């Protein structure tokens, strides 16, 4: 009798399966689109541009984000870059009764894709701001940002809008585009770099210029005006400021330029994240603008920078006299009221003072006059000059930044990178970045004599070379890179994307 063989035994031995280790599928990169009016290295009028340029790069470097940035194609964008931009195409953007050409250029740098919105009627003008039709220009820009998404086939997970010029992108998303399928998952983050500039316009312009339906007037209306910053705060998923301290301060009328009730109302979605700086670009070791390079371990060449700076500015070459510098816009909220109140007292001491910057004409005139009266002690450079600013940061001993308010401030961090000890008022990012005797000097009240007292304290400490070089070392080695803050932004983005 034939023995029954079970299927099992008769079956061919199964080929031995080699289990290949399966590499974990790379997590899909989150898509971030920065919307802003300026970015280094293309065009910069202030700190905003530095943050856009350096934060986008830091986020891209994590490998976890597809970071893209969109800015207007201003005619002042440096030619060396503009010549390399890639023309992608054009479309027409509708805004109320307007129908405007929108060209799109692209350039990839340090892993970040930059888009430039071209419209010569709006952007072929010198400078970035200050035109009668700025509202219309940035409405067109913001609308274009949403309109180019289908063209690029790029719908970001987070659209990160910066300052009032990009506020309408968040407003249009909420009042119009989010009802379309492709846009429905885009989350808007709005960052306030300076609450002073809010984008305020007459209510008459709501439909005719901004193309916002009357039923949404309540979102943008504030104190009988259209207030674009207020609108963005109401419309965005989350909003942030550029330091934790400033996030607290703007709940207070003293700092909020009228928006404090709106900030308090929306407090539940507010975060403060301290800016970093491009610590490779600002490095006493590698900066080619300096007369001589040095390191936090060996400051000896800083004396060369100081000597050459004195020579350049026609100040007596005194190695042991502290140079106190200010690189600042010459406007009142930078603390110039305090400076002008006591500077002539200070000039009686053994100090040299160097000023660099432009601003309100009465401050410009004031410092020019002072330089004429104290040519041996004060140098007033009423210009904006990047090369000279680095020579001043590196060649001076003390950096003064007594701002009345300061969302973050980058100059105090830059000064530290060159071993120049900052004296700051405890406000906003100055409070968050400079700690008394750790890496600088601080004072709390907005009071000229409190400031003068601390300056004199620092000048006295400067005479103790050993202790002073320890302070310089601590200032120069404070970590102001984006490494911490980029993580905080990452956490914020991921939190926004949770729901
Ligand atoms: C604005 C603020 C400044 C901040 C910069 C970048 O210029 O006034 O404090 O550092 O934006 O965020």
mmCIF file of N, CA and C and ligand atoms in Angstrom, residues 47-48 51 193-194 242 275 406-410, ligand 1:
data_model
loop_
_atom_site.group_PDB
_atom_site.id
_atom_site.type_symbol
_atom_site.label_atom_id
_atom_site.label_comp_id
_atom_site.label_asym_id
_atom_site.label_seq_id
_atom_site.Cartn_x
_atom_site.Cartn_y
_atom_site.Cartn_z
ATOM 1 N N UNK A 47 17.766 93.398 10.127
ATOM 2 C CA UNK A 47 17.904 92.076 10.743
ATOM 3 C C UNK A 47 16.992 91.024 10.138
ATOM 4 N N UNK A 48 15.814 91.456 9.653
ATOM 5 C CA UNK A 48 14.882 90.491 9.056
ATOM 6 C C UNK A 48 15.579 89.653 7.977
ATOM 7 N N UNK A 51 17.880 87.000 9.258
ATOM 8 C CA UNK A 51 17.180 85.850 9.827
ATOM 9 C C UNK A 51 16.629 84.957 8.726
ATOM 10 N N UNK A 193 8.769 90.391 13.647
ATOM 11 C CA UNK A 193 10.152 90.827 13.895
ATOM 12 C C UNK A 193 10.157 92.191 14.555
ATOM 13 N N UNK A 194 9.118 92.959 14.316
ATOM 14 C CA UNK A 194 9.020 94.264 14.958
ATOM 15 C C UNK A 194 7.564 94.703 14.925
ATOM 16 N N UNK A 242 10.649 87.101 17.979
ATOM 17 C CA UNK A 242 12.033 86.671 17.827
ATOM 18 C C UNK A 242 12.825 86.597 19.141
ATOM 19 N N UNK A 275 16.395 84.571 18.019
ATOM 20 C CA UNK A 275 17.157 84.434 16.775
ATOM 21 C C UNK A 275 18.576 83.945 17.049
ATOM 22 N N UNK A 406 13.573 96.053 21.929
ATOM 23 C CA UNK A 406 14.411 95.339 20.953
ATOM 24 C C UNK A 406 13.860 93.928 20.798
ATOM 25 N N UNK A 407 13.126 93.679 19.718
ATOM 26 C CA UNK A 407 12.542 92.344 19.544
ATOM 27 C C UNK A 407 13.578 91.233 19.734
ATOM 28 N N UNK A 408 14.692 91.355 19.054
ATOM 29 C CA UNK A 408 15.800 90.422 19.311
ATOM 30 C C UNK A 408 17.103 91.180 19.364
ATOM 31 N N UNK A 409 17.442 91.819 18.235
ATOM 32 C CA UNK A 409 18.747 92.466 18.159
ATOM 33 C C UNK A 409 19.782 91.433 17.765
ATOM 34 N N UNK A 410 20.560 91.778 16.763
ATOM 35 C CA UNK A 410 21.618 90.862 16.333
ATOM 36 C C UNK A 410 22.982 91.448 16.659
HETATM 37 C C1 LIG B 1 13.912 93.501 13.525
HETATM 38 C C2 LIG B 1 14.072 93.781 15.007
HETATM 39 C C3 LIG B 1 15.357 93.217 15.566
HETATM 40 C C4 LIG B 1 15.484 91.743 15.168
HETATM 41 C C5 LIG B 1 15.354 91.599 13.662
HETATM 42 C C6 LIG B 1 15.412 90.154 13.203
HETATM 43 O O1 LIG B 1 14.824 94.254 12.784
HETATM 44 O O2 LIG B 1 14.008 95.183 15.256
HETATM 45 O O3 LIG B 1 15.382 93.317 16.964
HETATM 46 O O4 LIG B 1 16.739 91.257 15.574
HETATM 47 O O5 LIG B 1 14.111 92.122 13.237
HETATM 48 O O6 LIG B 1 14.428 89.375 13.786
#
